[in-house]
mmCIF file of C-alpha atoms in Angstrom:
data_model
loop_
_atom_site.group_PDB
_atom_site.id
_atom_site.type_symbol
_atom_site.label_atom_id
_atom_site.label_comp_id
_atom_site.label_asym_id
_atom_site.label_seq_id
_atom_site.Cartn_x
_atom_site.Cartn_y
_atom_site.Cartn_z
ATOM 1 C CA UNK R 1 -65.144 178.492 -93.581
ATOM 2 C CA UNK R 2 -66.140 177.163 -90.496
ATOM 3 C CA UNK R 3 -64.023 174.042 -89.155
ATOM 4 C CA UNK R 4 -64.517 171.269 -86.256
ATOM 5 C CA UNK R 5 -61.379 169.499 -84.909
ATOM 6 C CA UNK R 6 -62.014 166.402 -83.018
ATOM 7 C CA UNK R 7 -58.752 165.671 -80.285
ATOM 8 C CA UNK R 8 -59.125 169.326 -79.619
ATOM 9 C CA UNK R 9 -57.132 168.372 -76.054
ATOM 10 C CA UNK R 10 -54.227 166.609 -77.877
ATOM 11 C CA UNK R 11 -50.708 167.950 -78.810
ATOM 12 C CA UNK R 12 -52.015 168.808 -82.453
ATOM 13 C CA UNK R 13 -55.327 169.022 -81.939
ATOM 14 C CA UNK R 14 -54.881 172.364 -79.513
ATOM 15 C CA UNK R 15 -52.518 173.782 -81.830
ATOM 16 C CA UNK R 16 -54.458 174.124 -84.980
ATOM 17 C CA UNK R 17 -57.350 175.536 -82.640
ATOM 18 C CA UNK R 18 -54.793 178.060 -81.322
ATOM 19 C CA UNK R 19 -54.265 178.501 -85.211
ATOM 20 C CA UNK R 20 -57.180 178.806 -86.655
ATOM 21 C CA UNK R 21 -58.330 181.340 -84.190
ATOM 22 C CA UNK R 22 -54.904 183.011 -85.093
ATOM 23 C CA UNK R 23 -56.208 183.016 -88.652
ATOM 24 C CA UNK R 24 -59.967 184.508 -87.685
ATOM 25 C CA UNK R 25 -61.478 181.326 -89.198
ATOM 26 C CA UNK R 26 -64.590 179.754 -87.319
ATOM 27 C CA UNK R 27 -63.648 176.340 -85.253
ATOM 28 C CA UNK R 28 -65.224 174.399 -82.620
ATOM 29 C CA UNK R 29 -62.636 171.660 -80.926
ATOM 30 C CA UNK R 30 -64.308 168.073 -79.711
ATOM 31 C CA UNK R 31 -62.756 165.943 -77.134
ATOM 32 C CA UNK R 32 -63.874 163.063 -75.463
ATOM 33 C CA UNK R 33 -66.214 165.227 -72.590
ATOM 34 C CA UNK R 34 -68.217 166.093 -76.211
ATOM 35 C CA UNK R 35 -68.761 163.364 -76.980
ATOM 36 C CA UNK R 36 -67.762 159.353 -78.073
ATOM 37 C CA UNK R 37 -66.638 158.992 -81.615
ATOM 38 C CA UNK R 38 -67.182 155.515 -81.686
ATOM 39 C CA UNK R 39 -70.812 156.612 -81.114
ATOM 40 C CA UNK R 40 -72.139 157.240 -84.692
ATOM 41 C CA UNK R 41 -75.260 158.843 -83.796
ATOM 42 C CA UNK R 42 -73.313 161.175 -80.989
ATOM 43 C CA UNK R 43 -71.251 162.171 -83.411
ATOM 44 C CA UNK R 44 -73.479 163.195 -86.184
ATOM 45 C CA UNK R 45 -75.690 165.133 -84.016
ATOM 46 C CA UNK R 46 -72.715 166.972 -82.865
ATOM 47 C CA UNK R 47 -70.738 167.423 -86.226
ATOM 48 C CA UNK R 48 -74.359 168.707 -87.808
ATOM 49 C CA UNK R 49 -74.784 171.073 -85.081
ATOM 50 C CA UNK R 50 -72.030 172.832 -86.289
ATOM 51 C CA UNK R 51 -72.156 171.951 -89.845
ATOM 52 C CA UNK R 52 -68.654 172.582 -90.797
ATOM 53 C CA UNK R 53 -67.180 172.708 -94.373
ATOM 54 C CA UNK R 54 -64.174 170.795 -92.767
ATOM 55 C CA UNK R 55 -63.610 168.134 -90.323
ATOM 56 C CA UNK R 56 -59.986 167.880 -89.050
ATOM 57 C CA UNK R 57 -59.858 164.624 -87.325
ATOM 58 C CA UNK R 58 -57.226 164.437 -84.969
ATOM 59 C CA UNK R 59 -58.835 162.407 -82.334
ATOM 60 C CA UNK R 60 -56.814 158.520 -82.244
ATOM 61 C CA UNK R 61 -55.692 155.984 -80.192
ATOM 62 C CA UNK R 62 -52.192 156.769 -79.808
ATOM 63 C CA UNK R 63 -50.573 154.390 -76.999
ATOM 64 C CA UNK R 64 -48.651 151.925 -79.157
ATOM 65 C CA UNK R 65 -47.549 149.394 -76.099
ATOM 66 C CA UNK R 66 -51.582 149.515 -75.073
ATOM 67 C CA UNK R 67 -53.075 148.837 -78.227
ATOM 68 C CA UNK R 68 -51.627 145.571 -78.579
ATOM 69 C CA UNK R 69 -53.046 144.636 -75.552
ATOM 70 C CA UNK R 70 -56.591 146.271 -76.229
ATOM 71 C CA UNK R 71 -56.495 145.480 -80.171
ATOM 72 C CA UNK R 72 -60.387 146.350 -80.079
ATOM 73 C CA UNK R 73 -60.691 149.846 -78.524
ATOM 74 C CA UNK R 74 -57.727 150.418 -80.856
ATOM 75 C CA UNK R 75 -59.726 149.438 -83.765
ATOM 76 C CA UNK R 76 -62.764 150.839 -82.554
ATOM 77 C CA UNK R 77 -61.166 154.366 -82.313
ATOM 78 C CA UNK R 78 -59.011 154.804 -85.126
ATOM 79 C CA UNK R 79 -60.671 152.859 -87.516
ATOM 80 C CA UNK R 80 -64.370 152.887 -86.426
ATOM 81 C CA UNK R 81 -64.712 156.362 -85.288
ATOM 82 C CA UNK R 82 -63.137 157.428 -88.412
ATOM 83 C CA UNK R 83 -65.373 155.466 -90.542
ATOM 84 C CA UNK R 84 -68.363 157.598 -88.562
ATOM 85 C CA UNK R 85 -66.867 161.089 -89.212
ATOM 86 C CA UNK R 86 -66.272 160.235 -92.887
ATOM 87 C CA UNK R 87 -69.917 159.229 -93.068
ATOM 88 C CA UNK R 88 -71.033 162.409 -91.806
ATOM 89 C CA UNK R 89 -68.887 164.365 -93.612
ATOM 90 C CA UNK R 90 -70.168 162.969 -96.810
ATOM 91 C CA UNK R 91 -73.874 163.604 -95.666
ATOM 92 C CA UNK R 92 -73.240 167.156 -95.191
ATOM 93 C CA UNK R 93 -70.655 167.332 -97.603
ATOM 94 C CA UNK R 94 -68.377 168.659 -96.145
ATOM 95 C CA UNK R 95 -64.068 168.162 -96.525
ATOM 96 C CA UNK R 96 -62.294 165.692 -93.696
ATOM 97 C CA UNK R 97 -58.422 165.973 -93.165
ATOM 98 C CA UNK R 98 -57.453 163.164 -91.472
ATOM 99 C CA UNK R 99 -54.267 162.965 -89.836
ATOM 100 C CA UNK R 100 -52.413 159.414 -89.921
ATOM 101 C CA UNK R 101 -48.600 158.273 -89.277
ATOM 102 C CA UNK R 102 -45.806 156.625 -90.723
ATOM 103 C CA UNK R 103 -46.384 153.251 -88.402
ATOM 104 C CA UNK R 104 -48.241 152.728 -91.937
ATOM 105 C CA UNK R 105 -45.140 151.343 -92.818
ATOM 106 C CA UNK R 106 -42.921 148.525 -92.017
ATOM 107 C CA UNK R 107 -39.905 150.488 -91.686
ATOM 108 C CA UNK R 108 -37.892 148.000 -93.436
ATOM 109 C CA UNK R 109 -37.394 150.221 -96.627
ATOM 110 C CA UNK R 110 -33.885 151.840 -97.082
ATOM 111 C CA UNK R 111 -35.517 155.705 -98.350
ATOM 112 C CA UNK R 112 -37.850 158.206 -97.607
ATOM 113 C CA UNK R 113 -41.358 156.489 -98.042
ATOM 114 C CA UNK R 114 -43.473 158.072 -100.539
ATOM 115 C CA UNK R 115 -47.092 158.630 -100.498
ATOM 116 C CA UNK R 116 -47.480 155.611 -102.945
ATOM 117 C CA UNK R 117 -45.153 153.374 -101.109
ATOM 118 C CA UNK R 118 -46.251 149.807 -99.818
ATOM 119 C CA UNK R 119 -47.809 149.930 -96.532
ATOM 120 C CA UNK R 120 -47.272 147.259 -94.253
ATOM 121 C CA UNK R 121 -47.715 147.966 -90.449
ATOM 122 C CA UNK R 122 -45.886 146.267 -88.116
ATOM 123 C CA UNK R 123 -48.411 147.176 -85.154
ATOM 124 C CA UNK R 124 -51.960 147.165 -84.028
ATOM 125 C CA UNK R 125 -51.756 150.764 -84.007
ATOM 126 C CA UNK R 126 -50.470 151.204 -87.380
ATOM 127 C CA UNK R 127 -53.097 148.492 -88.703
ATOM 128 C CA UNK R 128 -55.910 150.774 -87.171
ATOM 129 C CA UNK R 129 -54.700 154.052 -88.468
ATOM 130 C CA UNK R 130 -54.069 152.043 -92.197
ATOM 131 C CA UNK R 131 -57.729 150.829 -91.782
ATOM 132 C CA UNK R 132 -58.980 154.889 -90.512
ATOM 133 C CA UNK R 133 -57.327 155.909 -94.117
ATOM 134 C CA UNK R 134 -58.930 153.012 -96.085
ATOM 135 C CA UNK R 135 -62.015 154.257 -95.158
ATOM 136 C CA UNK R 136 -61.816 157.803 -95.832
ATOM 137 C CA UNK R 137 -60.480 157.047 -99.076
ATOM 138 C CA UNK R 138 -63.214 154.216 -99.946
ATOM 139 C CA UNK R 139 -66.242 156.884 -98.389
ATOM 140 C CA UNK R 140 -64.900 160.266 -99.919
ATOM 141 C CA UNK R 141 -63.908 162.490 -102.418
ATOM 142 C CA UNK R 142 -63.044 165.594 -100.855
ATOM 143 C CA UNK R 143 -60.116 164.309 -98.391
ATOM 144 C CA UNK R 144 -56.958 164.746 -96.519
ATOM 145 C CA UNK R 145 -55.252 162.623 -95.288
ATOM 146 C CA UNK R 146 -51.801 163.713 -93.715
ATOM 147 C CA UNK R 147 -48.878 161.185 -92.508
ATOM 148 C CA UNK R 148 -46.716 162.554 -89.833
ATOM 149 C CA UNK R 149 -44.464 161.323 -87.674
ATOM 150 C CA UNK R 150 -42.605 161.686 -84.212
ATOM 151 C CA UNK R 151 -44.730 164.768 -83.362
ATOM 152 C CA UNK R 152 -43.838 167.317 -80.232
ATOM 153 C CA UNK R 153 -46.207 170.137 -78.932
ATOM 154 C CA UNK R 154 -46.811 172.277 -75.864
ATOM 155 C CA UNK R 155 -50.024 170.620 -74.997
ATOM 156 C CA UNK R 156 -49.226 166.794 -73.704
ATOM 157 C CA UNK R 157 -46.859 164.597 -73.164
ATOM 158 C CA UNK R 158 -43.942 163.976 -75.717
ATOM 159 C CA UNK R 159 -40.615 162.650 -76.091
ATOM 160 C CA UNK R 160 -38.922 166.221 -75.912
ATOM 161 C CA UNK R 161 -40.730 166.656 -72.102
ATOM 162 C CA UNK R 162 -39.832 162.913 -71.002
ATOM 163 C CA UNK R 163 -36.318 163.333 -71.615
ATOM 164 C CA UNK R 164 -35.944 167.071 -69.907
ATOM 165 C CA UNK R 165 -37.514 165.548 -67.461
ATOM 166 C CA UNK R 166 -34.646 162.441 -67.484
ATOM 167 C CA UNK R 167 -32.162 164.832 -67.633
ATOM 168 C CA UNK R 168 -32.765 166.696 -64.169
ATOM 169 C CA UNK R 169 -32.831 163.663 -62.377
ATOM 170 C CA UNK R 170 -30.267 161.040 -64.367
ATOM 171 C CA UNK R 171 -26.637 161.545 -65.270
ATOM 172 C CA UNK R 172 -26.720 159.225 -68.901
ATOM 173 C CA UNK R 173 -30.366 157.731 -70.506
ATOM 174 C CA UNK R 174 -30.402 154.976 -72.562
ATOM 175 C CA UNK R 175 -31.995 155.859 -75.905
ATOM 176 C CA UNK R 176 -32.304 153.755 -79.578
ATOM 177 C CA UNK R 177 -30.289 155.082 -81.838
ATOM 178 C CA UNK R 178 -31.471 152.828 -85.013
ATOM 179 C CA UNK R 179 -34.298 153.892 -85.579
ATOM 180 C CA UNK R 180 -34.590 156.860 -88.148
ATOM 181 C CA UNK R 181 -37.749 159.270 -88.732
ATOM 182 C CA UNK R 182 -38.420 163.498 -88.611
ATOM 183 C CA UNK R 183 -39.282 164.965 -85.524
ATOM 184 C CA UNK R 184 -42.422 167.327 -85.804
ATOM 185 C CA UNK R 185 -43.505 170.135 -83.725
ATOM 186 C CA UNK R 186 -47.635 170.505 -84.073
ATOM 187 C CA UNK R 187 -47.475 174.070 -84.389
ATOM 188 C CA UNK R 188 -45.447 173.888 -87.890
ATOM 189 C CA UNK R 189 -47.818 170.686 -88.866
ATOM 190 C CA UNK R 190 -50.818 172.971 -87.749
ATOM 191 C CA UNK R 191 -50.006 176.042 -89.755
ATOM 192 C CA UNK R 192 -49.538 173.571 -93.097
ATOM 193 C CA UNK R 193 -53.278 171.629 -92.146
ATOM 194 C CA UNK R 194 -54.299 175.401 -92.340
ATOM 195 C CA UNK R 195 -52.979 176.219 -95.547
ATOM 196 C CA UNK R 196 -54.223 173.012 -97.109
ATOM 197 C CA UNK R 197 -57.623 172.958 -96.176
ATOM 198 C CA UNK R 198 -58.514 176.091 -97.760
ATOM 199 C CA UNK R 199 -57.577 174.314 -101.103
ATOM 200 C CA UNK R 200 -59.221 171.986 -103.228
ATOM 201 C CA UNK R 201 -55.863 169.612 -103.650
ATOM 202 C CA UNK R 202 -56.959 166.940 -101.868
ATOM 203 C CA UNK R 203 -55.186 163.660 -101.634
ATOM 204 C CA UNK R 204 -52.132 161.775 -99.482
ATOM 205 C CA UNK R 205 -49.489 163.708 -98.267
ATOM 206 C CA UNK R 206 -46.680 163.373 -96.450
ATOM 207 C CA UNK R 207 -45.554 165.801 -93.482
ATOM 208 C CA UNK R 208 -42.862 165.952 -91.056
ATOM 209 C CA UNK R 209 -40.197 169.219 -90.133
ATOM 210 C CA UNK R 210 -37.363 169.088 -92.687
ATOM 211 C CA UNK R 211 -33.943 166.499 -91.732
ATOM 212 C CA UNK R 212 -33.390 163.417 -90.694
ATOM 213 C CA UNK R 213 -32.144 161.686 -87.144
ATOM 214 C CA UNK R 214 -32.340 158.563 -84.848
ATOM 215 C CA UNK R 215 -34.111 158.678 -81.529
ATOM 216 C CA UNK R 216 -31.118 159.156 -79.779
ATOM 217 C CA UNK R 217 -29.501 161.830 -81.696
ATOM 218 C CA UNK R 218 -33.180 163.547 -81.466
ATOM 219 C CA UNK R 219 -32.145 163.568 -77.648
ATOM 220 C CA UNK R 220 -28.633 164.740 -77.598
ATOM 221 C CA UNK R 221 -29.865 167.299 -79.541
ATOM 222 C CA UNK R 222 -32.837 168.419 -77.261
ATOM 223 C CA UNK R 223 -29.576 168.305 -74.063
ATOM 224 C CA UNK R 224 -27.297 170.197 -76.422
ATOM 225 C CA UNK R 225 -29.932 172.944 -76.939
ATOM 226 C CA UNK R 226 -31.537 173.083 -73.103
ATOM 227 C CA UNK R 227 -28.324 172.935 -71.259
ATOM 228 C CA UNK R 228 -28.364 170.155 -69.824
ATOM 229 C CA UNK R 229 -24.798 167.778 -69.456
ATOM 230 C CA UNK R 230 -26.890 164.508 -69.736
ATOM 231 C CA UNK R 231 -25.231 161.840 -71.547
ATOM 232 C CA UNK R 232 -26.717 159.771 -73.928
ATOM 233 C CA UNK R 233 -26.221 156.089 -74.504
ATOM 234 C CA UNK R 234 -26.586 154.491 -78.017
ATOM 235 C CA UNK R 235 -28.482 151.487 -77.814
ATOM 236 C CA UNK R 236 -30.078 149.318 -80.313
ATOM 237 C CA UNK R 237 -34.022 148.719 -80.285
ATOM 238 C CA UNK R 238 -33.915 144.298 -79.804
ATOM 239 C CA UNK R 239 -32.084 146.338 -76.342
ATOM 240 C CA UNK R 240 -35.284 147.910 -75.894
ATOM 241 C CA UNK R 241 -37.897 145.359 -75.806
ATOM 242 C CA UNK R 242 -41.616 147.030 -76.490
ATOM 243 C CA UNK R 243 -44.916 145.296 -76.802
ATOM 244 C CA UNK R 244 -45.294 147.067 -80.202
ATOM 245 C CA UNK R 245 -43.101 146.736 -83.141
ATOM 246 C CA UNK R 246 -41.726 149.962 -84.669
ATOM 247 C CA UNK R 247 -40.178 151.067 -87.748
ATOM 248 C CA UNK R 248 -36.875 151.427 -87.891
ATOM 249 C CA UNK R 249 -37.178 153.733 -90.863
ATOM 250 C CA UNK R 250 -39.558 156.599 -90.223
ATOM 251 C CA UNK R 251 -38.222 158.213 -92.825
ATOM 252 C CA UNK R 252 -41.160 160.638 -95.011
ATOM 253 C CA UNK R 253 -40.735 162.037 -98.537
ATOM 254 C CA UNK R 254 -42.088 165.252 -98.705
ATOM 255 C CA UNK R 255 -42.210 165.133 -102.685
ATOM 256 C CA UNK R 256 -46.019 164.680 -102.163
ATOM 257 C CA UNK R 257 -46.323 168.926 -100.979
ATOM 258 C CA UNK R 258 -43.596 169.623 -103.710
ATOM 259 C CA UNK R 259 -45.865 168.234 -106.147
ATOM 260 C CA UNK R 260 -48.665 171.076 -105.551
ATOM 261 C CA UNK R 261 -47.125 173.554 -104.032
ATOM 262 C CA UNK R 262 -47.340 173.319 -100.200
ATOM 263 C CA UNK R 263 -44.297 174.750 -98.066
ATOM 264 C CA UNK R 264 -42.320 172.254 -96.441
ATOM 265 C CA UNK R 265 -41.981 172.479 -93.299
ATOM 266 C CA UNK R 266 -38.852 174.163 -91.192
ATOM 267 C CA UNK R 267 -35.896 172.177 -90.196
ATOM 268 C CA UNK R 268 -36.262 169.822 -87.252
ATOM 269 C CA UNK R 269 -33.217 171.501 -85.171
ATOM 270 C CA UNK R 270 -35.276 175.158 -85.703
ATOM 271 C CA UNK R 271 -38.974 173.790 -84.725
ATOM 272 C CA UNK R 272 -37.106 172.092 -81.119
ATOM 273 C CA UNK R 273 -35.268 175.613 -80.396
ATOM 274 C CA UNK R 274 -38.617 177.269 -81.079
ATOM 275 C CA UNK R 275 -40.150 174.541 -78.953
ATOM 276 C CA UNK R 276 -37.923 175.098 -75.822
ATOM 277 C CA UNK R 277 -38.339 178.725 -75.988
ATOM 278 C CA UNK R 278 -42.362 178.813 -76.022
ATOM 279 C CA UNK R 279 -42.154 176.044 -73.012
ATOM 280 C CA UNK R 280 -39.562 178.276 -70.837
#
C-alpha cells in the first residue's frame, strides 16, 4: 500500500502521517509548498508521481467566519480541489478517503444524525464540503468519505489550546453552551482512517470520540482536567454573534462503523486526558 495525504501540515493531516509511518505503510504528505490543489494539472503530476493506491484528502478550507466572506476560494478549495483529486484518483484508480464534517447539517434535528440523514448546511463552509462529497460520490466507486466533527490535535490551533491559553490570562470565559456535538482528537480519527483504508467497505461514515457535550461543558472539562480554576460562563450562541451559522446539534451516529465492523472510537473525556498529557 502506498498512501498520499494532502493537508499533511494540518491537525489530522500530521497525525495519520505520524500513523502510517507507525504502521510501516508507504506515505508521502502534500501541503500547500507542494503544490495548489485547485491546480488540476499540479496536482495530477504530483499524485501520479507517487501513484498511490489511496488518496487521503485532508487538505480544506476550514475558517468558517472567512469563508463567508471569500465564498469563492471556499468553493474553489473544498469543492474544486476535491473534484481534481477524485479525477485523478479514478485515472489511476486508485481509493480516495475524503474527510468532511457535520456543518453538512443544519443542526436543527433533535438526534444523532445518521449517515442517510438530510443535509442542509447552514454555511458557506458546510455548502463547500457538501459539494467536495457530491463529487466524490458522483466521480467514484472506491470511496471514503468520513464526517467528523469538533476535532483537536497536537499539530495547530484548536479549541482545547485557545482556551488553556484563556485560562492563564482570564479569571471566567464566556463560552456557548447550546450547542451540542463530539469532540475528536486526530490521533483516535487517524488510527480508524488507517484501519479503514486497508478495506474494501467503502461508503459514508460517521466519526467522532464516543459522548456527547456543549461547547462549554467541552471547556470546563478541559479546566477540570489541566488544573486550572477558570470559570466558565454559560452563554447562548444569538450571545455570540458569528459571521457563519452553526449547528446547534453536532450530534453524529456512529451506527454507520457498527454496521461493518469498525471500532468506535474512545470516549471524549479519555482522548482530552490523553491529549493534555502528549502536549505537557
Amino acid at each position: 500500500m502506498r498512501v498520499v495525504v494532502t493537508g499533511a501540515g494540518g491537525q489530522l493531516g500530521f497525525d495519520i502521517l505520524k500513523q502510517l509511518r507507525t504502521h510501516n505503510i508507504e506515505c508521502y504528505g502534500l501541503d500547500r509548498n507542494h503544490t495548489d490543489i485547485t491546480d488540476f494539472k499540479a496536482t495530477k503530476q504530483i499524485i501520479e508521481k507517487y501513484m498511490p493506491t489511496i488518496v487521503i484528502h485532508c487538505a480544506a478550507y476550514t475558517n468558517v467566519d472567512n469563508a463567508e466572506k471569500n465564498i469563492e476560494e471556499c468553493k474553489l478549495v473544498n469543492t474544486s480541489a476535491t473534484a481534481n483529486i477524485a479525477d485523478v484518483c479514478k485515472s489511476i484508480d486508485a481509493k480516495l478517503m475524503y474527510i468532511s464534517t457535520d456543518y453538512v447539517f443544519s443542526g436543527n434535528e433533535p438526534l444523532p444524525y445518521e449517515v442517510d440523514s438530510k443535509t442542509m448546511p447552514l454555511s458557506v463552509y458546510g455548502h463547500s464540503k457538501l459539494e467536495g462529497e457530491l463529487e466524490v460520490i458522483k466521480r467514484l466507486d472506491k470511496y471514503f468519505v468520513v464526517r467528523t466533527s469538533w476535532s483537536f490535535g497536537t499539530n495547530g490551533s484548536n479549541f482545547v489550546q485557545t482556551m488553556l491559553r484563556i485560562g492563564t490570562v482570564r479569571d471566567s470565559v464566556n463560552v456557548v453552551s447550546d450547542q451540542f456535538g463530539s469532540p475528536t482528537f486526530t490521533r483516535d480519527l487517524a488510527e480508524l482512517i488507517i484501519s479503514m483504508i486497508q478495506t474494501d467497505k467503502y461508503g459514508i461514515y460517521h466519526a467522532t470520540n464516543e459522548g456527547f457535550c456543549s461547547w462549554a461543558e467541552f471547556a470546563e472539562e478541559i479546566y477540570l482536567q489541566a488544573g486550572y480554576s477558570t470559570k466558565v460562563n454559560f452563554i447562548k450562541s444569538d450571545d455570540y454573534i458569528t459571521l457563519a451559522t452553526r449547528p446547534k446539534n453536532s450530534m453524529l451516529s456512529k451506527r454507520s462503523l457498527d454496521a461493518v465492523g469498525f471500532n468506535r472510537l474512545p470516549e471524549w473525556k479519555d482522548a482530552l486526558k490523553r491529549y493534555l498529557i502528549h502536549k505537557s
